[in-house]
mmCIF file of C-alpha atoms in Angstrom:
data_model
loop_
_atom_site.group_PDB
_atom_site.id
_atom_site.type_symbol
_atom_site.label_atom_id
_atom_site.label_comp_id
_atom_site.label_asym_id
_atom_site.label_seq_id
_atom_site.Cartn_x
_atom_site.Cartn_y
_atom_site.Cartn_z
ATOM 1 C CA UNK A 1 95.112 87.649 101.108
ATOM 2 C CA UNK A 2 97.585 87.110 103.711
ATOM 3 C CA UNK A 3 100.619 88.516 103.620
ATOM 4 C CA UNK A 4 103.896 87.069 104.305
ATOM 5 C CA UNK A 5 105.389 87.325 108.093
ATOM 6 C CA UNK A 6 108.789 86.222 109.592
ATOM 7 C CA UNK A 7 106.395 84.925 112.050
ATOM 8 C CA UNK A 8 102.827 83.551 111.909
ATOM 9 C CA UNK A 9 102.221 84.789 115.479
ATOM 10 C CA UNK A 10 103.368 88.495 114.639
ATOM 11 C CA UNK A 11 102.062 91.143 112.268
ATOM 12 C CA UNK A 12 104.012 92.122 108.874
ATOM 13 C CA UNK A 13 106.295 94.986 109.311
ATOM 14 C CA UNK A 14 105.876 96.829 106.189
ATOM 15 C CA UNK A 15 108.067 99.810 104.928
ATOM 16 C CA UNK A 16 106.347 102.154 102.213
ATOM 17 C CA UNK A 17 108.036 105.021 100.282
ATOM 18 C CA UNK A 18 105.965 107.616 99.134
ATOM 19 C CA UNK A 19 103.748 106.801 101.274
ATOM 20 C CA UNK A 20 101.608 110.420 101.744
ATOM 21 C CA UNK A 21 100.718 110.231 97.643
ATOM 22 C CA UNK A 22 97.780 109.114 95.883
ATOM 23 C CA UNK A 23 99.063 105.568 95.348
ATOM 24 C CA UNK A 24 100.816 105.462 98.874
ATOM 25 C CA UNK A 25 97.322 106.171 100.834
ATOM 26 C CA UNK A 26 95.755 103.539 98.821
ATOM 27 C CA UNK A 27 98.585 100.803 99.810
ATOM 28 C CA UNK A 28 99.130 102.042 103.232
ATOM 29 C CA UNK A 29 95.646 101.274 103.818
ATOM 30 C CA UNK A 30 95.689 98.002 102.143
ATOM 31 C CA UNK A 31 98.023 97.105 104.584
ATOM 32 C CA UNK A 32 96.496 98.914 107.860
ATOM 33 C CA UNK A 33 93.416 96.096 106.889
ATOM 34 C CA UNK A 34 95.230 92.963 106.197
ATOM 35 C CA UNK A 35 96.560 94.178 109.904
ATOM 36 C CA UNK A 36 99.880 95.148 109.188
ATOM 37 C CA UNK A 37 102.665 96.974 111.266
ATOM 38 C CA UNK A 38 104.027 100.101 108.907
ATOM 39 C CA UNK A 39 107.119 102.391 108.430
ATOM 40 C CA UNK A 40 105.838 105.235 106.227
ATOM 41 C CA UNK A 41 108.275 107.348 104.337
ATOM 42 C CA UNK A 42 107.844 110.553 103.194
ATOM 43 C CA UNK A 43 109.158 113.850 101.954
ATOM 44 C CA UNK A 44 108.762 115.156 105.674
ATOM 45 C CA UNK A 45 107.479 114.508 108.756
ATOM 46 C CA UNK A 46 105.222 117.340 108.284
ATOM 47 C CA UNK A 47 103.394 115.641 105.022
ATOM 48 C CA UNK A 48 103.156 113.003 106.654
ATOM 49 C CA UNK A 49 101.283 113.993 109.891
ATOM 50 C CA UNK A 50 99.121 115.660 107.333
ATOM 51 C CA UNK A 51 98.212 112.498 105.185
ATOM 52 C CA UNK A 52 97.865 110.209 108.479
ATOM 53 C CA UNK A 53 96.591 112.248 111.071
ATOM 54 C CA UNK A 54 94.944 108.819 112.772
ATOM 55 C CA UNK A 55 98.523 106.986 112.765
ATOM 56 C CA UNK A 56 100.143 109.660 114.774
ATOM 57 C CA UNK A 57 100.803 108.245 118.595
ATOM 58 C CA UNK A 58 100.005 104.977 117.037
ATOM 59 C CA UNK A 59 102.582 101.804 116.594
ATOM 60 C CA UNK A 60 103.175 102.636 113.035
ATOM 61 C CA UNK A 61 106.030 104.854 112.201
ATOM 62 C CA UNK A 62 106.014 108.329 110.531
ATOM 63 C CA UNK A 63 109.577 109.617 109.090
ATOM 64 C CA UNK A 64 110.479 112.480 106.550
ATOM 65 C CA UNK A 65 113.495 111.268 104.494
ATOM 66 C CA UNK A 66 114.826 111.844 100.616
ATOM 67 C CA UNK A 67 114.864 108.677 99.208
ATOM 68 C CA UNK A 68 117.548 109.863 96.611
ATOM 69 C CA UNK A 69 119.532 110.268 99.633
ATOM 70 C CA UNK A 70 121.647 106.813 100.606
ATOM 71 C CA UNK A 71 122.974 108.701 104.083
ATOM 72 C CA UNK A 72 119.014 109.385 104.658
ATOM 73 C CA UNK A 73 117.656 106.257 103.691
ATOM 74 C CA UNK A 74 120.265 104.407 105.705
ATOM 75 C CA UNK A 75 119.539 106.714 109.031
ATOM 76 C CA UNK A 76 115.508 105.855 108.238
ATOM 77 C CA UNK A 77 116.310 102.072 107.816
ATOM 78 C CA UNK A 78 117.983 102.305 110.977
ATOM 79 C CA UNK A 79 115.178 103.803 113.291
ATOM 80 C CA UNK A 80 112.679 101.386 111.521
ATOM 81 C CA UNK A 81 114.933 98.226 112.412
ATOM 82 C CA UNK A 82 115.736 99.583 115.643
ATOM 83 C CA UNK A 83 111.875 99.837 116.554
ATOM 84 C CA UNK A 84 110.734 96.798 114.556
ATOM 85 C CA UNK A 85 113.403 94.770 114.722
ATOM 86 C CA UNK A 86 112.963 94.161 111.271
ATOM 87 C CA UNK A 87 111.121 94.310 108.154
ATOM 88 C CA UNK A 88 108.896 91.776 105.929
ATOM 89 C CA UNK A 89 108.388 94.065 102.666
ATOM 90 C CA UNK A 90 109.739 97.338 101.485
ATOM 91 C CA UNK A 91 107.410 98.629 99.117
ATOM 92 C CA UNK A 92 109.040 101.673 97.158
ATOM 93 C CA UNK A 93 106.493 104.155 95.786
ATOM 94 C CA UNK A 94 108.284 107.147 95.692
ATOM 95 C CA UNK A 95 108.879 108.382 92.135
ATOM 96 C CA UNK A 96 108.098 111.277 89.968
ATOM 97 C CA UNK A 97 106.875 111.999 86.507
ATOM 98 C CA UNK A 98 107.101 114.841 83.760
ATOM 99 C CA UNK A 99 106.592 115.577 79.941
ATOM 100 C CA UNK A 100 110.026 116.370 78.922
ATOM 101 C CA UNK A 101 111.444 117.870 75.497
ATOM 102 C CA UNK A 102 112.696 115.533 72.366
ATOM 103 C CA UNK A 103 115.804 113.897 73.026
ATOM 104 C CA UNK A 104 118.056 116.608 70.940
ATOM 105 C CA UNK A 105 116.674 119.424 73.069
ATOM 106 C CA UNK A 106 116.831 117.672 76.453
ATOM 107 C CA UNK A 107 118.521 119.629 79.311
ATOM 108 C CA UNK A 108 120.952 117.737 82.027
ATOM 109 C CA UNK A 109 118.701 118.990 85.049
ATOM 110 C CA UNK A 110 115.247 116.918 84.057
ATOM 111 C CA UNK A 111 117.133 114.173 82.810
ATOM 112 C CA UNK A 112 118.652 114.145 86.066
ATOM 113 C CA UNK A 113 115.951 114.749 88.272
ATOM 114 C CA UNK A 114 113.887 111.624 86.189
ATOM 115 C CA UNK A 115 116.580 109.540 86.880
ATOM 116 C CA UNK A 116 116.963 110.590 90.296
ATOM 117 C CA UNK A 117 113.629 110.203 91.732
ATOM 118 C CA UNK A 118 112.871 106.148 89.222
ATOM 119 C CA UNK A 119 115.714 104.725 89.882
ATOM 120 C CA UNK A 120 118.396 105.916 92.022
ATOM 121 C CA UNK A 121 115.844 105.979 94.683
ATOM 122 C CA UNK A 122 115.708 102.092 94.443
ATOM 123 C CA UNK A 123 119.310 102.373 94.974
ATOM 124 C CA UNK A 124 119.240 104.255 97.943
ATOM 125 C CA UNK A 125 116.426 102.354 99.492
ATOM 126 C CA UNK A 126 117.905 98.890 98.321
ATOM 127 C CA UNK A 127 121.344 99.904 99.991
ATOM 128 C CA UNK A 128 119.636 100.553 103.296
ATOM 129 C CA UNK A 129 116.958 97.673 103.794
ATOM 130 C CA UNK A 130 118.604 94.976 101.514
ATOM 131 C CA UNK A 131 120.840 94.048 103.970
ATOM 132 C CA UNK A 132 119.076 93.505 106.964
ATOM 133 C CA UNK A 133 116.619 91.283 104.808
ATOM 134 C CA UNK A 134 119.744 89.569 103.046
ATOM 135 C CA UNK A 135 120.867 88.627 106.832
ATOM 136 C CA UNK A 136 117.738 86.933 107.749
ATOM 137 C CA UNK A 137 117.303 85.064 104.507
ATOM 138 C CA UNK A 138 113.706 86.712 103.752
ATOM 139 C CA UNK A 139 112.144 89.521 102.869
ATOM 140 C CA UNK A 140 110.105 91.276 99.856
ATOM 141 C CA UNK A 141 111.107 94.361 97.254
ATOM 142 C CA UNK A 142 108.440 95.973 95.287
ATOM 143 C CA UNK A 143 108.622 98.684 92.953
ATOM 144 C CA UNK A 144 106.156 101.066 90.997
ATOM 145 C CA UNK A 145 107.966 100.607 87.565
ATOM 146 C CA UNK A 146 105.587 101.573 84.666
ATOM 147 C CA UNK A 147 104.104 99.610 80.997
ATOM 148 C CA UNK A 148 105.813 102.526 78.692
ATOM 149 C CA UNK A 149 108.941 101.256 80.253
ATOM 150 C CA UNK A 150 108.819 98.484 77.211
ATOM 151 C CA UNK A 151 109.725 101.480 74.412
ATOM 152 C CA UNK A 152 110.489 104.912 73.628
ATOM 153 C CA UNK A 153 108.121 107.679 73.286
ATOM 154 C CA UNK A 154 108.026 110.711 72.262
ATOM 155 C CA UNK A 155 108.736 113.915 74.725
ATOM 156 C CA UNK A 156 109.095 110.985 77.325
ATOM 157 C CA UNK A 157 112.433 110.419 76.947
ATOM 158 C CA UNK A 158 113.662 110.772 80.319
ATOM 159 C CA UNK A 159 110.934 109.723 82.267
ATOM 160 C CA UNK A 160 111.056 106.115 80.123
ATOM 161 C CA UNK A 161 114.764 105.796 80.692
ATOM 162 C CA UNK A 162 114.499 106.088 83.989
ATOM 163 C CA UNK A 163 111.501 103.010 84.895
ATOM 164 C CA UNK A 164 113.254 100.932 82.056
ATOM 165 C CA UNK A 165 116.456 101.737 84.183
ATOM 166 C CA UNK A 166 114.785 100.928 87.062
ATOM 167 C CA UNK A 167 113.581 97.192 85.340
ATOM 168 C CA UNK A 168 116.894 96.466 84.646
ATOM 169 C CA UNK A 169 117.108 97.069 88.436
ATOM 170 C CA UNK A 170 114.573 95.397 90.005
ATOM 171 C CA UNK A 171 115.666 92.213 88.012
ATOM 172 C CA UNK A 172 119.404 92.899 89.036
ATOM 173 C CA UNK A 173 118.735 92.958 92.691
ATOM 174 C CA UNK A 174 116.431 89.729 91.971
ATOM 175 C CA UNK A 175 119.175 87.670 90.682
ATOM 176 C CA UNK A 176 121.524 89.367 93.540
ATOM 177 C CA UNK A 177 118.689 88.452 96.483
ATOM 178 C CA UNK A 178 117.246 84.968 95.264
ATOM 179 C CA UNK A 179 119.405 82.949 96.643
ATOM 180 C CA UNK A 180 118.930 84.977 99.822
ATOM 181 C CA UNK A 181 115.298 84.377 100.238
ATOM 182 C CA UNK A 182 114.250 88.199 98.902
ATOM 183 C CA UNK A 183 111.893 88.649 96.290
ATOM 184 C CA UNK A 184 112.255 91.202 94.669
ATOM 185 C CA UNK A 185 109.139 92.617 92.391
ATOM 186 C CA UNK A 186 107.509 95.271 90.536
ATOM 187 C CA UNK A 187 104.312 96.350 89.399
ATOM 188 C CA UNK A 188 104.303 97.958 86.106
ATOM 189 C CA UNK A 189 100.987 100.051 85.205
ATOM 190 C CA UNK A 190 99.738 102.386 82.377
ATOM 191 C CA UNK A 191 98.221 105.747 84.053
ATOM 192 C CA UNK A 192 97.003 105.504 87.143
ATOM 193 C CA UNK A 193 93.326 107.218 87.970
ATOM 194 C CA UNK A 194 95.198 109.972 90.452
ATOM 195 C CA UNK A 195 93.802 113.707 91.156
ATOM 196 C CA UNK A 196 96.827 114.700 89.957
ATOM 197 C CA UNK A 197 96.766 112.894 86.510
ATOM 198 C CA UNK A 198 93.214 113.891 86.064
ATOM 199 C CA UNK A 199 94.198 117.469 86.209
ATOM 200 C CA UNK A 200 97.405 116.754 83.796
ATOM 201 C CA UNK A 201 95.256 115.254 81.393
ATOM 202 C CA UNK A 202 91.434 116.306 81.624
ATOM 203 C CA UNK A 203 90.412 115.101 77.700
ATOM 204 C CA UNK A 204 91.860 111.273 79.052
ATOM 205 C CA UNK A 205 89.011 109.023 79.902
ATOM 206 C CA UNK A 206 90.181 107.802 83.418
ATOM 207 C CA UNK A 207 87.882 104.506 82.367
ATOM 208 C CA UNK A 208 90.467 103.142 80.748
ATOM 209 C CA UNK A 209 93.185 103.971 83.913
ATOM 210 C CA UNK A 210 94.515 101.820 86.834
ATOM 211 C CA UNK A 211 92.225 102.725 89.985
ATOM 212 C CA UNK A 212 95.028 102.849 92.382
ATOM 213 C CA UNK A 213 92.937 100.271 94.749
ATOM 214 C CA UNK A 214 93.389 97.582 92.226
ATOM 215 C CA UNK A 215 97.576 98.790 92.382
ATOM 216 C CA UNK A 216 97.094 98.182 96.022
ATOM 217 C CA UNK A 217 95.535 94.813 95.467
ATOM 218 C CA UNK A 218 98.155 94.271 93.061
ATOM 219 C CA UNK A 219 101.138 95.071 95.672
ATOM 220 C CA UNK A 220 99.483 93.338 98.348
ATOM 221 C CA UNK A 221 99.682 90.127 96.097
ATOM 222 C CA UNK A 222 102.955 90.675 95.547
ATOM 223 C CA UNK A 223 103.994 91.044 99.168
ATOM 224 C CA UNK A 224 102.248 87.525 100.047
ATOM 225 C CA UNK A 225 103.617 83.704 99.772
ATOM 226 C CA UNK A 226 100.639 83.347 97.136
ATOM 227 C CA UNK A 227 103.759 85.420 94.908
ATOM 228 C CA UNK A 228 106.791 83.553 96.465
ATOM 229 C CA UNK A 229 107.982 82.035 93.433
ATOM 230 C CA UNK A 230 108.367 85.300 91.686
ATOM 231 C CA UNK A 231 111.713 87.296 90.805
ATOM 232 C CA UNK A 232 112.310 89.959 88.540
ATOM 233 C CA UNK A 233 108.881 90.180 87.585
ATOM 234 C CA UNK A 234 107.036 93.406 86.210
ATOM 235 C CA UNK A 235 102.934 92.510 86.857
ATOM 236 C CA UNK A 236 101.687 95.105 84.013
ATOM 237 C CA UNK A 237 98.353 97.163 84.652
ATOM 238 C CA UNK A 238 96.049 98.554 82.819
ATOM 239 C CA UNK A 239 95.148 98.476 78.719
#
């Protein structure tokens, strides 16, 4: 599927959060074969160099940043545009995800933290790239939002709060961006089939998970003019 370009005759420049996870490697390399140019973003450099070793020296970009951080997100957007010029599609991974107590016995610190990492990352990462996308009159947001975002559950509290606050979000910036010619997108699955969710929940049968190639798939079609006439949308995954 091809995705979408400023230019036919020049590869998509491609920012990705979260880039050194499970989910990240699986999009990053969705991208590296549909022949994309990528900014990666990670917790450090360090993590990064680690996860990519074959990118390093390459044309793709490596950077450690916080993505809760608006003075670090706006310093990273500003080495990507300054070496790319500019970019096609951000595509914000980054996120985080823990069990919490019931809502009368919830401390200030997790709730925080949830809500730190789901959504005012999008913030931070909206404040830096939106406007060089807004400029140019094109672009494409995605987000990793999740299904449970739909309801409460129980000893999720704060995690659920936090991707239904970052919903409300997405479709925010989407009425904000339209008229700008930015999409702005998210894919919403149940559990994805990670090492690290496998190990969380070893009685699960990871049949019944999202492999996180088909989330890739699912991004890349996003990302694409196949999904230009969507805004605000959350493309669940998974039973």
């Amino acid at each position: 599927m091809a995705l979408e370009s400023s230019s036919s005759l020049l590869p998509p420049h491609v920012v990705i959060t979260g880039a050194a996870g499970a989910l990240g490697r699986a999009v990053v390399q969705r991208f590296l074969d549909d022949g994309a140019r990528l900014a990666l973003i990670g917790h450090s450099d360090a993590q990064l160099a680690d996860a990519f070793t074959g990118l390093a020296n390459s044309h793709h970009l490596l950077i450690g940043a916080d993505v809760r951080s608006e003075v670090g997100m706006k310093a990273a957007a500003q080495q990507i545009l300054q070496v790319l010029k500019h970019v096609d599609t951000v595509v914000h991974l980054a996120g985080g995800f823990e069990m919490g107590a019931a809502v009368h016995e919830l401390d200030r610190a997790g709730w925080d933290r949830m809500m730190d990492l789901n959504a005012w990352s999008f913030v931070a990462v909206q404040q830096a790239f939106a406007p060089s996308m807004v400029e140019r009159k094109s672009g494409s947001v995605i987000a990793v939002t999740a299904k449970v975002a739909t309801r409460g559950m129980a000893a999720m509290s704060a995690y659920i709060a936090s991707k239904s606050a970052l919903q409300r979000l997405v479709e925010a910036a989407a009425a904000e961006m339209s008229p700008h010619g930015v999409r702005v997108n998210s894919i919403a699955p149940s559990v994805l089939d990670t090492p690290a969710n496998r190990q969380a929940m070893p009685d699960a049968n990871p049949a019944d998970w999202v492999s996180t190639d088909v989330a890739a798939q699912t991004v890349a079609f996003l990302a694409s003019p196949a999904a230009q006439a969507l805004h605000g949308q959350h493309l669940a995954l998974g039973a």
